[in-house]
């Protein structure tokens, strides 16, 4: 009788676990759909912002699609279809890439100025010191060890007398 009850409990626990997994994926689906709808409304603004921040990023993406279409027509058509279906996600991606490209360009400009020989800010140290003064090469003395009763076993017999 006890075995039948345990088998029933295991079966019910398995069914409840399956129901919770299904409910979790349904909830995940509704969350993803809501995010996609918000991105769908914001997509025109995002693509315009990407064009204003760095238009070369959007043009580079369109060139990529065109080159893919010329090299491999099937993959090019698939890429265009996926771009149209996923336009909200693509517009968000292009905005992020435009911002990143703009930061990289500004960093490269600073690096180019540095390499061309423009002066950069630095700190002038007028005092000249000895290396020993700066490093203070004093060796510390180790502290003395307290007497340990275990050390008596390692002493010579002549020391104890």
Coordinates of N, CA and C in Angstrom, one line a residue:
X1 N 0.8 -1.2 0.0 CA 0.0 0.0 0.0 C 0.9 1.3 0.0
X2 N 2.0 1.2 0.7 CA 2.9 2.3 0.8 C 3.6 2.6 -0.5
X3 N 3.9 1.6 -1.3 CA 4.6 1.7 -2.6 C 3.6 2.4 -3.6
X4 N 2.3 2.1 -3.5 CA 1.4 2.7 -4.5 C 1.3 4.2 -4.2
X5 N 1.3 4.6 -2.9 CA 1.2 6.0 -2.6 C 2.4 6.7 -3.0
X6 N 3.6 6.2 -2.8 CA 4.9 6.8 -3.3 C 4.9 7.0 -4.8
X7 N 4.4 6.0 -5.5 CA 4.4 6.0 -7.0 C 3.4 7.1 -7.4
X8 N 2.3 7.3 -6.7 CA 1.4 8.3 -7.1 C 2.0 9.7 -6.8
X9 N 2.7 9.8 -5.7 CA 3.3 11.1 -5.4 C 4.4 11.5 -6.4
X10 N 5.2 10.5 -6.9 CA 6.2 10.8 -7.9 C 5.5 11.2 -9.2
X11 N 4.5 10.6 -9.5 CA 3.8 10.9 -10.8 C 3.2 12.3 -10.7
X12 N 2.6 12.7 -9.6 CA 2.0 14.0 -9.4 C 3.1 15.1 -9.4
X13 N 4.2 14.8 -8.7 CA 5.3 15.7 -8.7 C 5.9 16.0 -10.1
X14 N 6.0 14.9 -10.9 CA 6.4 15.1 -12.3 C 5.5 15.9 -13.1
X15 N 4.2 15.7 -13.0 CA 3.2 16.4 -13.7 C 3.2 17.9 -13.3
X16 N 3.3 18.1 -12.0 CA 3.4 19.5 -11.5 C 4.7 20.2 -12.0
X17 N 5.8 19.5 -12.1 CA 7.0 20.1 -12.6 C 6.8 20.5 -14.1
X18 N 6.2 19.6 -14.8 CA 6.0 19.9 -16.3 C 5.0 21.1 -16.4
X19 N 4.0 21.2 -15.6 CA 3.1 22.3 -15.7 C 3.9 23.6 -15.4
X20 N 4.7 23.6 -14.4 CA 5.5 24.8 -14.1 C 6.5 25.2 -15.2
X21 N 7.1 24.2 -15.8 CA 8.0 24.5 -16.9 C 7.2 25.1 -18.1
X22 N 6.0 24.6 -18.4 CA 5.2 25.1 -19.5 C 4.8 26.6 -19.1
X23 N 4.3 26.8 -17.9 CA 3.9 28.1 -17.5 C 5.1 29.1 -17.6
X24 N 6.3 28.6 -17.2 CA 7.5 29.5 -17.3 C 7.8 29.9 -18.7
X25 N 7.7 29.0 -19.7 CA 7.9 29.3 -21.1 C 6.8 30.2 -21.7
X26 N 5.6 30.0 -21.2 CA 4.5 30.9 -21.6 C 4.8 32.3 -21.1
X27 N 5.2 32.5 -19.9 CA 5.5 33.8 -19.3 C 6.7 34.4 -20.1
X28 N 7.7 33.6 -20.4 CA 8.8 34.1 -21.1 C 8.4 34.6 -22.5
X29 N 7.5 33.9 -23.1 CA 7.0 34.3 -24.5 C 6.3 35.6 -24.4
X30 N 5.5 35.8 -23.4 CA 4.7 37.1 -23.3 C 5.7 38.3 -23.0
X31 N 6.7 38.0 -22.2 CA 7.7 39.1 -21.9 C 8.5 39.4 -23.2
X32 N 8.9 38.4 -23.9 CA 9.6 38.7 -25.2 C 8.8 39.4 -26.2
X33 N 7.5 39.0 -26.2 CA 6.6 39.7 -27.2 C 6.4 41.1 -26.8
X34 N 6.3 41.4 -25.5 CA 6.1 42.8 -25.0 C 7.3 43.6 -25.4
X35 N 8.5 43.1 -25.1 CA 9.8 43.8 -25.5 C 9.8 44.0 -27.0
X36 N 9.5 43.1 -27.8 CA 9.5 43.2 -29.2 C 8.5 44.3 -29.7
X37 N 7.3 44.4 -29.1 CA 6.4 45.4 -29.4 C 6.9 46.8 -29.1
X38 N 7.5 46.9 -27.9 CA 8.1 48.2 -27.5 C 9.2 48.6 -28.5
X39 N 10.0 47.7 -28.9 CA 11.1 48.0 -29.9 C 10.5 48.3 -31.2
X40 N 9.3 47.7 -31.6 CA 8.7 48.0 -32.9 C 8.2 49.4 -32.9
X41 N 7.7 49.9 -31.8 CA 7.3 51.3 -31.8 C 8.5 52.3 -31.8
X42 N 9.6 51.8 -31.1 CA 10.7 52.7 -31.0 C 11.7 52.6 -32.2
X43 N 11.5 51.6 -33.1 CA 12.4 51.3 -34.2 C 12.7 52.5 -35.1
X44 N 11.7 53.2 -35.5 CA 12.0 54.4 -36.4 C 12.9 55.4 -35.7
X45 N 12.6 55.7 -34.5 CA 13.4 56.6 -33.7 C 14.8 56.1 -33.6
X46 N 15.0 54.8 -33.3 CA 16.3 54.2 -33.1 C 17.1 54.3 -34.4
X47 N 16.5 54.0 -35.6 CA 17.2 54.0 -36.8 C 17.6 55.4 -37.2
X48 N 16.7 56.4 -36.9 CA 17.1 57.8 -37.2 C 18.2 58.3 -36.3
X49 N 18.2 57.8 -35.0 CA 19.3 58.2 -34.1 C 20.6 57.6 -34.5
X50 N 20.5 56.3 -35.0 CA 21.7 55.7 -35.6 C 22.3 56.4 -36.8
X51 N 21.4 56.9 -37.6 CA 21.8 57.7 -38.8 C 22.5 59.0 -38.4
X52 N 21.9 59.6 -37.3 CA 22.5 60.9 -36.9 C 23.8 60.7 -36.2
X53 N 23.9 59.7 -35.4 CA 25.2 59.4 -34.6 C 26.3 59.1 -35.6
X54 N 26.1 58.1 -36.4 CA 27.1 57.6 -37.4 C 26.4 57.0 -38.5
X55 N 26.2 57.7 -39.6 CA 25.5 57.2 -40.8 C 26.3 56.1 -41.5
X56 N 27.6 56.1 -41.3 CA 28.4 55.1 -42.0 C 28.1 53.7 -41.5
X57 N 27.7 53.5 -40.2 CA 27.3 52.2 -39.7 C 26.1 51.6 -40.4
X58 N 25.1 52.4 -40.7 CA 23.9 52.0 -41.4 C 24.2 51.7 -42.8
X59 N 25.0 52.5 -43.4 CA 25.4 52.3 -44.8 C 26.3 51.0 -44.9
X60 N 27.1 50.8 -44.0 CA 27.9 49.6 -43.9 C 27.1 48.3 -43.8
X61 N 26.0 48.4 -43.0 CA 25.1 47.3 -42.9 C 24.4 47.0 -44.2
X62 N 23.9 48.1 -44.9 CA 23.2 47.9 -46.2 C 24.2 47.4 -47.2
X63 N 25.5 47.8 -47.2 CA 26.5 47.3 -48.1 C 26.7 45.8 -47.9
X64 N 26.7 45.4 -46.6 CA 26.9 44.0 -46.2 C 25.8 43.2 -46.8
X65 N 24.5 43.6 -46.7 CA 23.4 42.9 -47.3 C 23.5 42.8 -48.8
X66 N 23.9 43.9 -49.4 CA 24.0 43.9 -50.9 C 25.1 43.0 -51.3
X67 N 26.3 43.0 -50.7 CA 27.4 42.1 -51.0 C 27.0 40.6 -50.8
X68 N 26.2 40.3 -49.8 CA 25.8 39.0 -49.5 C 24.8 38.6 -50.6
X69 N 23.9 39.5 -51.0 CA 23.0 39.2 -52.1 C 23.7 38.9 -53.4
X70 N 24.8 39.6 -53.7 CA 25.5 39.4 -55.0 C 26.3 38.1 -54.9
X71 N 27.0 37.8 -53.8 CA 27.8 36.6 -53.7 C 27.0 35.3 -53.6
X72 N 26.0 35.3 -52.8 CA 25.1 34.2 -52.5 C 23.7 34.6 -52.5
X73 N 23.0 34.6 -53.6 CA 21.6 35.1 -53.7 C 20.7 34.6 -52.6
X74 N 20.8 33.3 -52.4 CA 19.8 32.7 -51.4 C 20.1 33.2 -50.0
X75 N 21.3 33.3 -49.6 CA 21.6 33.9 -48.2 C 21.3 35.3 -48.2
X76 N 21.5 36.1 -49.3 CA 21.2 37.5 -49.4 C 19.7 37.7 -49.2
X77 N 18.9 36.9 -49.9 CA 17.4 37.1 -49.7 C 17.0 36.7 -48.3
X78 N 17.6 35.6 -47.8 CA 17.3 35.2 -46.4 C 17.7 36.4 -45.4
X79 N 18.8 37.0 -45.6 CA 19.3 38.1 -44.8 C 18.3 39.3 -44.8
X80 N 17.9 39.6 -46.1 CA 16.9 40.7 -46.2 C 15.6 40.4 -45.5
X81 N 15.1 39.2 -45.7 CA 13.8 38.8 -45.1 C 14.0 38.9 -43.5
X82 N 15.1 38.4 -43.0 CA 15.3 38.4 -41.6 C 15.4 39.8 -41.1
X83 N 16.0 40.7 -41.9 CA 16.2 42.1 -41.5 C 14.8 42.8 -41.4
X84 N 14.0 42.5 -42.4 CA 12.6 43.1 -42.4 C 11.8 42.6 -41.2
X85 N 11.8 41.3 -41.0 CA 11.1 40.7 -39.9 C 11.6 41.2 -38.5
X86 N 12.9 41.2 -38.4 CA 13.5 41.6 -37.1 C 14.0 43.1 -37.2
X87 N 13.2 43.9 -37.9 CA 13.6 45.4 -38.0 C 13.8 46.0 -36.6
X88 N 12.9 45.8 -35.7 CA 13.1 46.5 -34.4 C 14.4 46.1 -33.7
X89 N 14.7 44.8 -33.8 CA 16.0 44.3 -33.1 C 17.2 44.9 -33.9
X90 N 17.1 44.9 -35.3 CA 18.2 45.3 -36.1 C 18.4 46.8 -35.9
X91 N 17.3 47.6 -35.7 CA 17.5 49.0 -35.5 C 18.2 49.3 -34.1
X92 N 17.8 48.5 -33.1 CA 18.5 48.7 -31.8 C 19.9 48.3 -31.9
X93 N 20.2 47.2 -32.7 CA 21.6 46.8 -32.9 C 22.4 47.9 -33.6
X94 N 21.8 48.4 -34.6 CA 22.5 49.5 -35.4 C 22.8 50.7 -34.6
X95 N 21.8 51.1 -33.7 CA 22.1 52.2 -32.8 C 23.2 51.9 -31.9
X96 N 23.3 50.7 -31.3 CA 24.4 50.4 -30.4 C 25.7 50.4 -31.1
X97 N 25.7 49.8 -32.3 CA 26.9 49.8 -33.1 C 27.4 51.2 -33.5
X98 N 26.4 52.1 -33.8 CA 26.8 53.4 -34.2 C 27.4 54.2 -33.0
X99 N 26.9 54.0 -31.8 CA 27.5 54.6 -30.7 C 28.9 54.1 -30.4
X100 N 29.0 52.8 -30.5 CA 30.4 52.2 -30.3 C 31.4 52.6 -31.4
X101 N 30.9 52.7 -32.6 CA 31.8 53.2 -33.7 C 32.2 54.6 -33.5
X102 N 31.3 55.4 -33.0 CA 31.7 56.8 -32.7 C 32.7 57.0 -31.6
X103 N 32.6 56.1 -30.6 CA 33.6 56.2 -29.5 C 34.9 55.7 -30.0
X104 N 34.9 54.6 -30.8 CA 36.2 54.1 -31.4 C 36.8 55.2 -32.3
X105 N 36.1 55.9 -33.1 CA 36.6 56.9 -33.9 C 37.2 58.1 -33.1
X106 N 36.6 58.5 -32.0 CA 37.1 59.5 -31.2 C 38.4 59.1 -30.5
X107 N 38.5 57.8 -30.1 CA 39.7 57.3 -29.5 C 40.8 57.2 -30.5
X108 N 40.5 56.8 -31.7 CA 41.5 56.8 -32.8 C 42.0 58.2 -33.2
X109 N 41.2 59.2 -33.1 CA 41.6 60.5 -33.4 C 42.6 61.0 -32.3
X110 N 42.3 60.7 -31.1 CA 43.2 61.0 -30.0 C 44.6 60.3 -30.1
X111 N 44.5 59.1 -30.5 CA 45.7 58.3 -30.7 C 46.5 58.8 -31.9
X112 N 45.9 59.2 -32.9 CA 46.6 59.8 -34.1 C 47.2 61.1 -33.7
X113 N 46.6 62.0 -33.0 CA 47.2 63.2 -32.5 C 48.4 62.9 -31.7
X114 N 48.3 62.0 -30.8 CA 49.5 61.6 -30.0 C 50.6 61.1 -30.8
X115 N 50.4 60.3 -31.9 CA 51.4 59.8 -32.7 C 52.0 60.9 -33.6
X116 N 51.2 61.9 -34.0 CA 51.7 62.9 -34.8 C 52.7 63.9 -34.1
X117 N 52.7 63.8 -32.8 CA 53.7 64.6 -32.1 C 53.1 65.8 -31.3
X118 N 51.7 65.9 -31.3 CA 51.2 66.9 -30.5 C 51.5 66.7 -29.0
X119 N 51.6 67.8 -28.3 CA 52.0 67.6 -26.9 C 50.8 67.1 -26.1
X120 N 51.1 66.3 -25.1 CA 50.1 65.8 -24.2 C 50.4 66.2 -22.8
X121 N 49.4 66.2 -21.9 CA 49.6 66.6 -20.6 C 50.5 65.6 -19.9
X122 N 51.4 66.1 -19.1 CA 52.3 65.3 -18.3 C 52.8 66.1 -17.1
X123 N 53.4 65.4 -16.1 CA 53.8 66.0 -14.9 C 55.3 66.1 -14.9
X124 N 55.9 67.2 -14.7 CA 57.3 67.4 -14.8 C 57.9 67.3 -13.3
X125 N 58.8 66.4 -13.2 CA 59.5 66.1 -11.9 C 60.8 66.8 -11.9
X126 N 61.0 67.9 -11.1 CA 62.2 68.7 -11.1 C 63.2 68.1 -10.1
X127 N 62.8 67.5 -9.1 CA 63.7 67.0 -8.1 C 64.4 65.8 -8.6
X128 N 65.7 65.7 -8.3 CA 66.4 64.4 -8.7 C 66.8 63.8 -7.4
X129 N 66.4 62.6 -7.2 CA 66.7 61.8 -6.0 C 67.5 60.6 -6.3
X130 N 68.1 60.1 -5.3 CA 68.8 58.8 -5.4 C 67.8 57.7 -5.4
X131 N 68.2 56.7 -6.1 CA 67.2 55.5 -6.1 C 67.0 55.0 -4.7
X132 N 68.1 54.9 -3.9 CA 67.9 54.4 -2.5 C 67.0 55.3 -1.7
X133 N 67.0 56.6 -1.9 CA 66.1 57.5 -1.2 C 64.6 57.2 -1.5
X134 N 64.4 56.9 -2.8 CA 63.0 56.7 -3.2 C 62.5 55.3 -2.7
X135 N 63.4 54.3 -2.8 CA 62.9 53.0 -2.5 C 63.1 52.7 -1.0
X136 N 63.9 53.4 -0.3 CA 64.2 53.2 1.1 C 64.6 51.7 1.4
X137 N 65.8 51.4 1.0 CA 66.2 50.0 0.9 C 66.7 49.5 2.3
X138 N 66.0 49.7 3.3 CA 66.4 49.2 4.6 C 65.7 47.8 4.8
X139 N 66.5 46.9 5.2 CA 66.0 45.5 5.4 C 65.5 45.4 6.8
X140 N 64.3 45.0 7.0 CA 63.7 44.9 8.3 C 64.3 43.6 9.0
X141 N 64.4 43.7 10.3 CA 64.9 42.6 11.1 C 63.7 41.7 11.5
X142 N 63.8 40.4 11.3 CA 62.7 39.6 11.7 C 62.5 39.5 13.2
X143 N 61.3 39.4 13.6 CA 61.0 39.4 15.1 C 61.5 38.1 15.7
X144 N 61.9 38.1 17.0 CA 62.4 37.0 17.6 C 61.3 36.0 17.9
X145 N 61.6 34.7 17.8 CA 60.5 33.7 18.0 C 60.5 33.4 19.5
X146 N 59.3 33.3 20.0 CA 59.2 32.9 21.4 C 59.6 31.4 21.6
X147 N 60.1 31.2 22.8 CA 60.6 29.8 23.1 C 59.4 28.8 23.0
X148 N 59.7 27.7 22.4 CA 58.7 26.7 22.2 C 59.2 25.4 23.0
X149 N 58.3 24.7 23.7 CA 58.7 23.5 24.4 C 59.1 22.4 23.4
X150 N 58.6 22.5 22.2 CA 59.0 21.4 21.2 C 60.4 21.5 20.8
X151 N 61.0 22.7 20.9 CA 62.4 22.9 20.4 C 63.4 22.2 21.3
X152 N 63.0 21.8 22.5 CA 64.0 21.1 23.4 C 64.4 19.7 22.8
X153 N 63.6 19.1 22.0 CA 63.9 17.9 21.4 C 65.0 18.0 20.4
X154 N 65.2 19.1 19.8 CA 66.2 19.3 18.8 C 67.5 19.9 19.4
X155 N 67.6 20.2 20.6 CA 68.8 20.7 21.2 C 69.8 19.6 21.5
X156 N 71.1 19.9 21.5 CA 72.1 18.9 21.8 C 72.0 18.5 23.3
X157 N 72.4 17.3 23.6 CA 72.4 16.9 25.0 C 73.4 17.7 25.9
X158 N 74.4 18.2 25.3 CA 75.4 19.0 26.0 C 74.9 20.4 26.4
X159 N 73.9 20.9 25.7 CA 73.3 22.2 26.1 C 72.4 22.0 27.3
X160 N 71.9 20.9 27.6 CA 71.0 20.7 28.7 C 71.7 20.5 30.0
X161 N 72.9 20.1 29.9 CA 73.7 19.8 31.2 C 74.2 21.0 31.8

